[in-house]
Short mmCIF file of C-alpha atoms and ligand atoms in Angstrom, two decimals:
data_model
loop_
_atom_site.label_atom_id
_atom_site.label_comp_id
_atom_site.label_asym_id
_atom_site.label_seq_id
_atom_site.Cartn_x
_atom_site.Cartn_y
_atom_site.Cartn_z
CA MET A 1 10.70 17.07 15.28
CA GLU A 2 7.11 17.45 14.11
CA THR A 3 4.70 15.35 16.14
CA ALA A 4 1.07 14.41 15.54
CA ALA A 5 -0.03 16.89 18.17
CA SER A 6 2.07 19.81 16.94
CA ALA A 7 0.80 19.37 13.40
CA GLY A 8 -2.85 19.13 14.53
CA ARG A 9 -3.01 15.60 13.18
CA VAL A 10 -4.84 12.55 14.41
CA THR A 11 -2.97 10.01 16.50
CA MET A 12 -2.40 6.37 15.60
CA GLU A 13 -4.90 5.38 18.32
CA GLU A 14 -7.55 7.53 16.62
CA ILE A 15 -6.75 6.09 13.18
CA THR A 16 -6.88 2.53 14.52
CA ALA A 17 -10.22 3.21 16.23
CA LEU A 18 -11.68 4.84 13.11
CA ALA A 19 -10.45 1.99 10.90
CA LYS A 20 -12.26 -0.50 13.10
CA ARG A 21 -15.41 1.59 13.70
CA ARG A 22 -15.99 2.18 10.01
CA GLY A 23 -15.01 -1.24 8.71
CA PHE A 24 -11.63 -0.52 7.14
CA ILE A 25 -9.30 -2.77 9.14
CA PHE A 26 -9.91 -5.35 11.87
CA GLN A 27 -7.48 -7.31 13.99
CA SER A 28 -7.15 -10.79 12.51
CA SER A 29 -8.92 -13.56 14.47
CA GLU A 30 -10.19 -10.98 16.92
CA ILE A 31 -12.68 -13.33 18.64
CA TYR A 32 -9.72 -15.53 19.67
CA GLY A 33 -7.72 -12.61 21.02
CA GLY A 34 -6.03 -11.74 17.72
CA ILE A 35 -2.72 -12.82 16.26
CA ASN A 36 0.15 -10.37 16.31
CA GLY A 37 1.18 -8.99 12.93
CA PHE A 38 -1.93 -9.95 10.95
CA TRP A 39 -4.87 -7.75 9.99
CA ASP A 40 -8.09 -8.15 8.01
CA TYR A 41 -9.50 -5.58 5.62
CA GLY A 42 -13.21 -4.98 6.24
CA PRO A 43 -15.93 -4.05 3.74
CA LEU A 44 -14.56 -0.55 3.12
CA GLY A 45 -10.92 -1.51 3.63
CA ALA A 46 -11.11 -4.20 0.95
CA VAL A 47 -12.39 -1.63 -1.56
CA LEU A 48 -9.76 0.90 -0.44
CA LYS A 49 -7.07 -1.72 -0.98
CA ALA A 50 -8.38 -2.62 -4.44
CA ASN A 51 -8.40 1.10 -5.35
CA VAL A 52 -4.80 1.63 -4.18
CA LYS A 53 -3.65 -1.41 -6.15
CA ARG A 54 -5.59 -0.27 -9.22
CA ALA A 55 -4.03 3.20 -9.00
CA TRP A 56 -0.51 1.70 -8.86
CA TRP A 57 -1.26 -0.78 -11.63
CA ARG A 58 -2.74 1.87 -13.89
CA ASP A 59 0.32 4.07 -13.68
CA THR A 60 2.89 1.28 -13.75
CA VAL A 61 1.36 -1.08 -16.29
CA ASP A 62 -1.75 0.21 -18.11
CA LEU A 63 -0.31 3.58 -19.10
CA ARG A 64 2.95 2.10 -20.43
CA ASP A 65 3.77 -0.07 -23.37
CA ASP A 66 7.08 -1.23 -21.87
CA VAL A 67 5.78 -2.97 -18.74
CA VAL A 68 4.09 -6.38 -18.68
CA ALA A 69 2.10 -8.10 -15.93
CA PHE A 70 3.06 -11.09 -13.83
CA ASP A 71 1.58 -13.20 -11.03
CA ALA A 72 3.91 -15.79 -9.46
CA ALA A 73 3.11 -18.51 -6.94
CA ILE A 74 3.67 -17.62 -3.29
CA ILE A 75 5.56 -20.86 -2.61
CA MET A 76 8.54 -21.44 -4.85
CA HIS A 77 11.35 -23.98 -5.00
CA PRO A 78 13.47 -23.55 -1.82
CA SER A 79 16.57 -23.06 -3.98
CA VAL A 80 15.13 -19.71 -5.08
CA TRP A 81 15.70 -18.41 -1.53
CA GLN A 82 19.11 -20.01 -1.35
CA ALA A 83 20.18 -18.19 -4.51
CA SER A 84 18.61 -14.88 -3.52
CA GLY A 85 20.51 -14.89 -0.22
CA HIS A 86 17.37 -14.99 1.93
CA VAL A 87 18.19 -18.35 3.55
CA ASP A 88 21.62 -17.19 4.69
CA ALA A 89 21.19 -13.49 5.24
CA PHE A 90 17.55 -12.41 5.54
CA SER A 91 17.65 -11.95 9.28
CA ASP A 92 17.39 -9.41 12.05
CA VAL A 93 19.33 -9.47 15.29
CA MET A 94 17.09 -9.91 18.33
CA VAL A 95 17.34 -9.99 22.11
CA ASP A 96 14.91 -11.19 24.79
CA CYS A 97 14.32 -9.50 28.13
CA LYS A 98 14.87 -12.21 30.76
CA VAL A 99 12.47 -10.49 33.15
CA CYS A 100 9.35 -9.69 31.09
CA LYS A 101 10.20 -12.19 28.32
CA HIS A 102 9.49 -9.62 25.61
CA ARG A 103 11.50 -9.81 22.41
CA PHE A 104 13.09 -6.82 20.64
CA ARG A 105 14.97 -6.07 17.47
CA LEU A 106 18.38 -4.90 18.59
CA ASP A 107 18.40 -2.03 16.10
CA HIS A 108 15.06 -0.77 17.50
CA LEU A 109 16.41 -0.37 21.05
CA ALA A 110 17.33 3.18 21.99
CA ASP A 111 19.12 1.95 25.13
CA ARG A 112 20.66 -1.50 24.87
CA SER A 113 20.99 -1.87 28.61
CA LYS A 114 17.40 -1.15 29.63
CA CYS A 115 14.19 -2.99 28.67
CA PRO A 116 11.69 -0.44 27.24
CA ASP A 117 8.72 -2.56 28.39
CA CYS A 118 9.50 -3.44 32.03
CA GLY A 119 12.41 -1.07 32.74
CA SER A 120 14.77 -3.83 33.92
CA THR A 121 18.44 -3.09 33.42
CA ASN A 122 20.98 -5.48 31.91
CA SER A 123 18.23 -8.08 31.45
CA PHE A 124 18.79 -8.84 27.77
CA THR A 125 19.96 -12.18 26.40
CA GLU A 126 22.95 -12.31 24.05
CA PRO A 127 21.96 -11.01 20.58
CA ARG A 128 20.88 -13.77 18.20
CA SER A 129 20.25 -13.77 14.50
CA PHE A 130 16.66 -14.54 13.53
CA ASN A 131 15.70 -15.51 9.97
CA LEU A 132 12.57 -13.65 8.89
CA MET A 133 11.25 -16.19 6.40
CA LEU A 134 8.08 -18.05 7.37
CA ARG A 135 8.43 -21.78 6.87
CA THR A 136 5.89 -24.32 5.78
CA SER A 137 6.04 -27.83 4.40
CA VAL A 138 4.76 -29.08 1.10
CA GLY A 139 3.26 -32.54 0.57
CA PRO A 140 2.22 -35.24 3.07
CA MET A 141 5.66 -35.77 4.69
CA GLU A 142 6.90 -33.16 7.13
CA ASP A 143 10.65 -33.52 6.92
CA THR A 144 13.51 -31.36 5.74
CA SER A 145 12.97 -32.41 2.11
CA SER A 146 9.43 -30.98 2.18
CA GLN A 147 10.42 -27.68 3.77
CA ALA A 148 9.41 -24.59 1.83
CA TYR A 149 9.03 -20.88 2.50
CA LEU A 150 6.27 -18.35 2.10
CA ARG A 151 7.90 -15.74 -0.12
CA PRO A 152 9.31 -12.72 1.73
CA GLU A 153 9.12 -10.63 -1.49
CA THR A 154 7.38 -11.04 -4.83
CA ALA A 155 10.38 -10.04 -6.93
CA GLN A 156 12.10 -13.44 -7.10
CA GLY A 157 9.16 -14.91 -9.05
CA ILE A 158 9.96 -12.42 -11.79
CA PHE A 159 13.71 -13.06 -11.79
CA VAL A 160 13.45 -16.85 -12.14
CA ASN A 161 10.91 -16.37 -14.95
CA PHE A 162 12.90 -13.67 -16.73
CA LYS A 163 13.49 -15.77 -19.84
CA ASN A 164 9.91 -17.08 -20.02
CA ILE A 165 8.65 -13.52 -19.76
CA TYR A 166 10.82 -11.75 -22.30
CA GLN A 167 10.44 -14.55 -24.84
CA THR A 168 6.65 -14.85 -24.60
CA ALA A 169 5.97 -11.11 -24.25
CA ARG A 170 8.50 -10.45 -27.06
CA LYS A 171 10.14 -7.65 -25.07
CA ARG A 172 13.70 -6.43 -25.16
CA PRO A 173 15.40 -4.28 -22.51
CA PRO A 174 14.48 -1.63 -21.56
CA PHE A 175 11.25 -3.21 -20.36
CA GLY A 176 9.63 -3.96 -17.03
CA VAL A 177 7.61 -6.63 -15.26
CA ALA A 178 5.06 -5.68 -12.61
CA GLN A 179 3.46 -7.76 -9.94
CA ILE A 180 1.25 -7.20 -6.90
CA GLY A 181 1.00 -9.97 -4.35
CA LYS A 182 1.27 -11.22 -0.80
CA SER A 183 4.59 -11.48 0.99
CA PHE A 184 5.36 -12.84 4.43
CA ARG A 185 8.02 -11.94 6.98
CA ASN A 186 8.22 -13.29 10.49
CA GLU A 187 8.93 -9.84 11.93
CA ILE A 188 10.35 -9.91 15.46
CA THR A 189 8.35 -6.91 16.57
CA PRO A 190 5.34 -6.19 14.38
CA GLY A 191 3.72 -2.90 15.26
CA ASN A 192 2.48 0.58 14.45
CA PHE A 193 -0.85 -0.85 13.28
CA THR A 194 -0.44 -2.18 9.71
CA PHE A 195 2.99 -0.61 9.21
CA ARG A 196 5.09 -3.59 10.25
CA VAL A 197 3.17 -6.82 9.80
CA ARG A 198 3.91 -10.46 9.08
CA GLU A 199 1.61 -10.82 6.07
CA PHE A 200 1.44 -7.92 3.63
CA GLU A 201 1.19 -7.08 -0.05
CA GLN A 202 3.89 -5.64 -2.22
CA ALA A 203 3.63 -3.86 -5.55
CA GLU A 204 6.91 -4.47 -7.33
CA LEU A 205 8.26 -3.30 -10.63
CA GLU A 206 11.38 -4.95 -12.01
CA TYR A 207 12.69 -2.86 -14.89
CA PHE A 208 15.46 -4.41 -16.99
CA VAL A 209 17.80 -2.13 -18.92
CA PRO A 210 20.84 -2.70 -21.14
CA ASP A 211 24.20 -1.63 -19.73
CA ASP A 212 24.48 1.25 -22.21
CA GLY A 213 25.30 4.10 -19.83
CA LYS A 214 21.70 5.30 -19.55
CA ASP A 215 20.81 3.19 -16.49
CA LEU A 216 21.13 5.96 -13.89
CA GLU A 217 18.97 8.21 -16.07
CA VAL A 218 16.27 5.51 -16.15
CA PHE A 219 16.61 5.10 -12.39
CA ALA A 220 16.01 8.85 -11.93
CA GLN A 221 12.99 8.68 -14.26
CA TRP A 222 11.39 5.98 -12.11
CA VAL A 223 12.02 8.01 -8.95
CA GLU A 224 10.29 10.98 -10.62
CA ARG A 225 7.39 8.81 -11.77
CA ARG A 226 6.83 7.50 -8.27
CA LYS A 227 7.06 11.04 -6.87
CA ALA A 228 4.39 12.14 -9.34
CA TRP A 229 2.19 9.17 -8.37
CA TYR A 230 2.12 10.07 -4.68
CA ALA A 231 1.48 13.72 -5.57
CA ALA A 232 -1.32 12.86 -8.00
CA TYR A 233 -3.18 11.00 -5.26
CA GLY A 234 -2.84 13.92 -2.89
CA ILE A 235 -0.20 12.79 -0.36
CA ALA A 236 1.05 15.95 1.38
CA ALA A 237 4.42 16.89 -0.11
CA ASP A 238 5.80 18.05 3.23
CA ARG A 239 5.16 14.64 4.79
CA LEU A 240 6.88 12.70 2.02
CA ARG A 241 10.59 12.46 1.38
CA PHE A 242 12.78 10.64 -1.09
CA TYR A 243 15.88 9.70 0.85
CA GLU A 244 18.93 8.98 -1.29
CA LEU A 245 20.97 6.13 0.17
CA THR A 246 24.70 6.70 0.49
CA GLU A 247 27.17 4.19 -0.90
CA GLU A 248 27.70 2.82 2.64
CA GLU A 249 23.97 2.35 3.13
CA ARG A 250 23.46 0.50 -0.16
CA PRO A 251 24.22 -3.19 -0.74
CA HIS A 252 27.62 -3.61 -2.41
CA TYR A 253 26.08 -4.48 -5.80
CA ALA A 254 23.62 -1.54 -5.89
CA ARG A 255 24.51 1.48 -8.00
CA ALA A 256 21.78 3.74 -6.55
CA GLY A 257 18.98 3.62 -4.00
CA VAL A 258 16.16 5.84 -2.85
CA ASP A 259 13.80 5.16 0.07
CA VAL A 260 10.38 6.75 -0.11
CA GLU A 261 9.40 7.76 3.42
CA TYR A 262 6.27 9.24 4.98
CA LEU A 263 6.01 11.24 8.20
CA PHE A 264 3.68 9.11 10.32
CA PRO A 265 2.52 10.30 13.76
CA TRP A 266 5.45 8.33 15.30
CA GLY A 267 8.05 9.64 12.81
CA TRP A 268 9.40 8.79 9.34
CA GLY A 269 8.63 5.31 7.99
CA GLU A 270 9.62 3.63 4.72
CA LEU A 271 6.87 3.10 2.13
CA GLU A 272 8.90 1.99 -0.82
CA SER A 273 12.43 1.28 -1.86
CA ILE A 274 13.70 2.12 -5.33
CA ALA A 275 16.97 0.40 -6.10
CA HIS A 276 19.42 -0.06 -8.92
CA ARG A 277 20.43 -3.69 -8.30
CA GLY A 278 22.85 -4.19 -11.19
CA THR A 279 22.92 -7.80 -12.44
CA TYR A 280 22.95 -9.26 -8.91
CA ASP A 281 19.62 -11.12 -8.99
CA LEU A 282 19.84 -12.73 -12.43
CA ASP A 283 23.50 -13.63 -11.81
CA ALA A 284 22.62 -15.35 -8.53
CA HIS A 285 19.95 -17.52 -10.17
CA MET A 286 22.17 -18.37 -13.13
CA ARG A 287 24.92 -19.46 -10.74
CA LEU A 288 22.76 -21.79 -8.64
CA SER A 289 20.40 -23.14 -11.32
CA GLY A 290 23.05 -23.44 -14.02
CA LYS A 291 20.46 -22.03 -16.46
CA ASP A 292 21.21 -19.19 -18.83
CA LEU A 293 18.89 -16.28 -18.04
CA ARG A 294 20.74 -13.75 -20.15
CA PHE A 295 18.88 -11.77 -22.79
CA PHE A 296 19.56 -12.86 -26.34
CA ASP A 297 19.66 -9.90 -28.68
CA GLU A 298 18.46 -11.20 -32.07
CA ALA A 299 19.78 -8.11 -33.85
CA THR A 300 23.38 -8.41 -32.69
CA LYS A 301 23.26 -12.19 -31.96
CA THR A 302 24.79 -11.56 -28.54
CA HIS A 303 23.83 -12.55 -25.00
CA TYR A 304 23.95 -10.11 -22.11
CA THR A 305 22.62 -9.83 -18.54
CA PRO A 306 20.48 -6.70 -18.22
CA LEU A 307 20.76 -4.33 -15.26
CA LEU A 308 17.80 -4.14 -12.92
CA ILE A 309 15.99 -1.13 -11.55
CA GLU A 310 13.43 -2.06 -8.92
CA SER A 311 10.61 -0.12 -7.33
CA SER A 312 9.13 -2.05 -4.41
CA ALA A 313 6.18 -0.51 -2.57
CA GLY A 314 4.23 -1.92 0.35
CA ILE A 315 0.49 -1.82 -0.36
CA ASP A 316 -0.46 -1.99 3.33
CA ARG A 317 1.90 0.85 4.20
CA THR A 318 0.55 2.88 1.28
CA ILE A 319 -3.01 2.30 2.51
CA LEU A 320 -1.98 3.36 6.01
CA THR A 321 -0.41 6.48 4.49
CA PHE A 322 -3.61 7.31 2.62
CA LEU A 323 -5.62 6.87 5.82
CA VAL A 324 -3.26 8.91 8.02
CA ASP A 325 -2.69 11.62 5.43
CA ALA A 326 -6.38 12.03 4.60
CA CYS A 327 -7.64 12.08 8.17
CA GLU A 328 -8.42 15.41 9.77
CA ARG A 329 -10.40 16.52 12.77
CA GLU A 330 -12.02 19.79 11.89
CA ARG A 331 -13.82 22.36 14.00
CA SER A 332 -16.36 24.73 12.50
CA VAL A 333 -19.21 26.98 13.51
CA ASP A 334 -22.64 26.16 12.11
CA PRO A 335 -25.13 28.84 10.90
CA ASN A 336 -26.65 28.97 14.43
CA GLY A 337 -23.27 29.87 15.90
CA LYS A 338 -22.78 26.43 17.46
CA GLU A 339 -19.29 24.97 17.39
CA THR A 340 -19.17 21.53 15.81
CA GLU A 341 -16.40 19.04 15.17
CA ARG A 342 -16.14 16.43 12.47
CA THR A 343 -13.63 13.81 11.44
CA VAL A 344 -13.09 13.75 7.72
CA LEU A 345 -11.03 11.54 5.45
CA ARG A 346 -10.03 13.69 2.50
CA PHE A 347 -9.40 10.78 0.16
CA HIS A 348 -8.63 11.38 -3.49
CA PRO A 349 -11.83 10.47 -5.43
CA GLN A 350 -10.11 7.53 -7.13
CA ILE A 351 -9.01 6.16 -3.76
CA ALA A 352 -12.26 6.75 -1.83
CA PRO A 353 -14.15 3.47 -1.28
CA VAL A 354 -17.48 5.24 -1.87
CA GLN A 355 -17.55 8.12 -4.36
CA VAL A 356 -21.20 9.10 -4.18
CA ALA A 357 -23.67 8.42 -1.36
CA VAL A 358 -27.36 8.88 -2.08
CA PHE A 359 -29.80 9.57 0.75
CA SER A 360 -33.52 9.70 1.11
CA LEU A 361 -34.49 12.52 3.47
CA ALA A 362 -36.94 10.22 5.25
CA ARG A 363 -37.02 6.46 5.47
CA ASN A 364 -40.82 6.27 5.89
CA LYS A 365 -41.71 8.12 2.67
CA PRO A 366 -41.89 5.51 -0.11
CA GLU A 367 -41.81 8.09 -2.92
CA LEU A 368 -38.54 9.56 -1.59
CA VAL A 369 -36.97 6.16 -0.92
CA GLU A 370 -37.91 4.89 -4.37
CA ARG A 371 -36.57 8.00 -6.13
CA ALA A 372 -33.31 7.90 -4.14
CA ARG A 373 -32.83 4.22 -4.89
CA THR A 374 -33.47 4.80 -8.59
CA ILE A 375 -30.87 7.59 -8.68
CA GLU A 376 -28.32 5.47 -6.81
CA THR A 377 -28.83 2.50 -9.12
CA ALA A 378 -28.40 4.71 -12.21
CA LEU A 379 -25.18 6.27 -10.85
CA ARG A 380 -23.69 2.84 -10.03
CA ARG A 381 -22.66 2.34 -13.64
CA ALA A 382 -20.30 5.31 -13.45
CA PHE A 383 -19.28 5.58 -9.77
CA ARG A 384 -18.83 3.59 -6.57
CA THR A 385 -22.07 4.43 -4.81
CA SER A 386 -24.00 3.63 -1.67
CA TYR A 387 -27.56 4.21 -0.51
CA ASP A 388 -28.67 5.25 2.96
CA GLU A 389 -31.60 6.96 4.68
CA GLY A 390 -32.42 8.70 7.94
CA ASN A 391 -31.02 11.67 9.84
CA ILE A 392 -29.11 13.70 7.26
CA GLY A 393 -26.67 15.18 9.79
CA GLN A 394 -25.67 11.71 10.96
CA LEU A 395 -25.45 10.41 7.40
CA TYR A 396 -23.09 13.26 6.43
CA ARG A 397 -20.97 12.57 9.50
CA ARG A 398 -20.64 8.91 8.56
CA GLN A 399 -19.76 9.66 4.93
CA ASP A 400 -17.19 12.28 6.01
CA GLU A 401 -15.55 9.65 8.20
CA ILE A 402 -15.25 7.17 5.35
CA GLY A 403 -14.09 9.83 2.90
CA THR A 404 -17.01 9.96 0.45
CA PRO A 405 -16.47 13.01 -1.81
CA PHE A 406 -20.17 13.65 -2.66
CA CYS A 407 -23.49 13.11 -0.93
CA ILE A 408 -26.81 13.50 -2.71
CA THR A 409 -30.04 14.07 -0.85
CA VAL A 410 -33.44 13.36 -2.32
CA ASP A 411 -36.16 15.48 -0.70
CA TYR A 412 -39.68 16.72 -1.42
CA GLU A 413 -38.43 19.21 -3.99
CA THR A 414 -36.99 16.29 -5.93
CA ILE A 415 -40.47 14.84 -6.40
CA GLY A 416 -41.62 18.19 -7.82
CA ASP A 417 -38.78 19.29 -10.09
CA GLY A 418 -36.31 16.36 -10.11
CA SER A 419 -33.51 18.41 -8.52
CA VAL A 420 -31.35 17.05 -5.69
CA THR A 421 -28.96 18.53 -3.10
CA VAL A 422 -25.32 17.76 -3.81
CA ARG A 423 -22.99 18.24 -0.84
CA GLU A 424 -19.24 18.31 -1.30
CA ARG A 425 -17.16 16.68 1.44
CA ASP A 426 -14.26 19.10 1.88
CA SER A 427 -16.02 22.46 1.65
CA MET A 428 -19.37 21.05 2.92
CA ARG A 429 -20.91 23.33 0.28
CA GLN A 430 -24.36 22.30 -0.88
CA GLU A 431 -25.93 23.06 -4.23
CA ARG A 432 -29.09 22.16 -6.05
CA VAL A 433 -28.52 20.18 -9.23
CA LYS A 434 -31.15 19.16 -11.80
CA GLY A 435 -31.66 15.41 -12.08
CA ASP A 436 -30.69 15.21 -15.75
CA ALA A 437 -27.45 17.15 -15.10
CA LEU A 438 -26.43 15.09 -12.07
CA GLU A 439 -24.18 12.51 -13.69
CA ALA A 440 -22.28 15.13 -15.71
CA HIS A 441 -21.97 17.31 -12.58
CA LEU A 442 -20.35 14.44 -10.65
CA GLU A 443 -18.28 13.23 -13.59
CA ALA A 444 -16.68 16.67 -13.89
CA ARG A 445 -15.73 16.67 -10.22
CA LEU A 446 -14.69 13.06 -9.72
N1 LIG B 1 12.15 -6.69 -3.39
C1 LIG B 1 12.64 -5.65 -2.58
C2 LIG B 1 12.04 -5.60 -1.24
O1 LIG B 1 11.28 -6.46 -0.84
P1 LIG B 1 12.02 -4.19 0.95
O2 LIG B 1 12.55 -2.82 1.22
O3 LIG B 1 12.44 -5.28 1.86
O4 LIG B 1 12.41 -4.50 -0.54
C3 LIG B 1 9.76 -3.27 0.06
O5 LIG B 1 10.43 -4.13 0.94
C4 LIG B 1 8.55 -2.68 0.73
O6 LIG B 1 7.71 -3.72 1.25
C5 LIG B 1 8.86 -1.80 1.94
O7 LIG B 1 9.24 -0.51 1.57
C6 LIG B 1 7.53 -1.83 2.67
O8 LIG B 1 6.63 -0.89 2.12
C7 LIG B 1 7.02 -3.24 2.39
N2 LIG B 1 7.30 -4.08 3.56
C8 LIG B 1 8.42 -4.74 3.85
N3 LIG B 1 8.32 -5.40 5.02
C9 LIG B 1 7.08 -5.12 5.49
C10 LIG B 1 6.35 -5.49 6.66
N4 LIG B 1 6.87 -6.31 7.58
N5 LIG B 1 5.10 -5.02 6.83
C11 LIG B 1 4.55 -4.21 5.88
N6 LIG B 1 5.18 -3.85 4.76
C12 LIG B 1 6.43 -4.28 4.55
#
C-alpha cells in the first residue's frame, strides 16, 4: 500500500506541527493539558474553514434553484433521537485493557487478544456497547425528564421540519435542503488529528425525490456533482475514491450508498457518505410523532412520502484533506547553486486563507511602507490580503507555508514607475507588473 514516505508526502506529525506553527489548528484548552477529541481553529484555520464551507455552500445551494437553506438548533426534543434510532442503536462496541486502562473500539483492533498500547495479552474486558451521543440537561432540574442530547448529525433537524420547509419555500420534490452545522459524538478513540473528533461540523444535503423510477439516476447525479466538487478544488484524483457500498454493507432500507474516501498518510479515511435512504427517516418521525410529514401534491391532490438522497460531508475532515493534499516539501537549487528546501501548501485560490500578500522591501523606509500599505488596502476589496515587511526570503517562506498564491513586493522601483514584483507560489516565478494593471493581473489568475 502507498505510504506517506513512499509517495514523498508529509507525515501527520509534520501537518500537525505546521497547523499549530502557522495558526491553523490548536489543541483545545491547551494550557490545561488539552481535552481529547476537541480542536480550535486559529486565525488562519478559521478563515480556511469559512472558505471550505463557502465552497460547499456555493455549489450545493447558491448555484441551484432546487436547494434551500436550513439552520436547526443543536439541541432538539429527545424523541427525535428515539425516532431516528440513535438512542437504541447509535453505538460502538468497546473494550478496556485491564493493565494500561486504555479503551479501544473493538472494530479498530487488529489483534483482539493483544493490547496495542501496552502489549499485554488477553487483558481486555468483555466487549460492551457504548452509545456515542453526548448528553446534557436542559433547564434548572437535572433529572431524567430534563435529559437531552447534543445532536450527532444535523440531518434530523431537516427531517422533522420537512413540512415547514416545503410549505414555506413552496418547493415540490425533487428539491433539497442544505445545512452546515456542529455535530457531537462521544467517540471512544478520537485520533488522527482532526479526523476523528468529538465535536465537528457537517455539511449535509437532504434531497427529496418522488418515487417515479428516476431516484437512482438522481443519486448518481449527486455522486458526480460531489466528484466534480473535489476535483474543482484540486484534490488529487489518485488519492480520492468513491467506494460503492454492497447490499450487505448498506442499511436494510438504503437503495444505494457511496463513501467518499481520501488516502491520508495512515491510509484511506471516509470524508463523506452519499446514501439513498428511501423513506426511512420521514417514516420514523411520522410513526413516533403521529404527525403527517408526507408531501401533498396540489396538482394530483394526493399525499406521498418522498425518497431521500443524502450527501453528508465532514467539514473538519475536508479541511484536513485540503491541508494534507496541498502540503508538499520541495527541494530546489537557487541561482547560486545552493540547494534549498521549502514547505508549500498548494491551496486552491478560493480555499487559501490569504490570496495576496503585500510586502514592503524594508520596514524602515516610510515611502515603501506607505506605498505597500496603500496597495494592500486597495486590493482588500477584491481579495483576501495581508501586509507584512522585512526579509523577503523569510516572508516568502511564511506565505508558502500558509498557501498564499501571490506575493507582491514594493521596492524602490515602485516609487519611480509604480511597478511591483509579483511572485507566484507554485512556480516561484517573479514578474514585474505595472501598478494600474495589478488588480486585473491578479483577478485573471485567482
Ligand atoms: N447524516 C448522515 C451521517 O451523519 P455519517 O457517515 O455518520 O453520516 C457523515 O457522517 C460525515 O460526518 C462523515 O463522512 C465524516 O466526514 C463526518 N464525521 C462523522 N463522525 C465524525 C467524527 N467523529 N469526527 C469528524 N468527522 C466526523
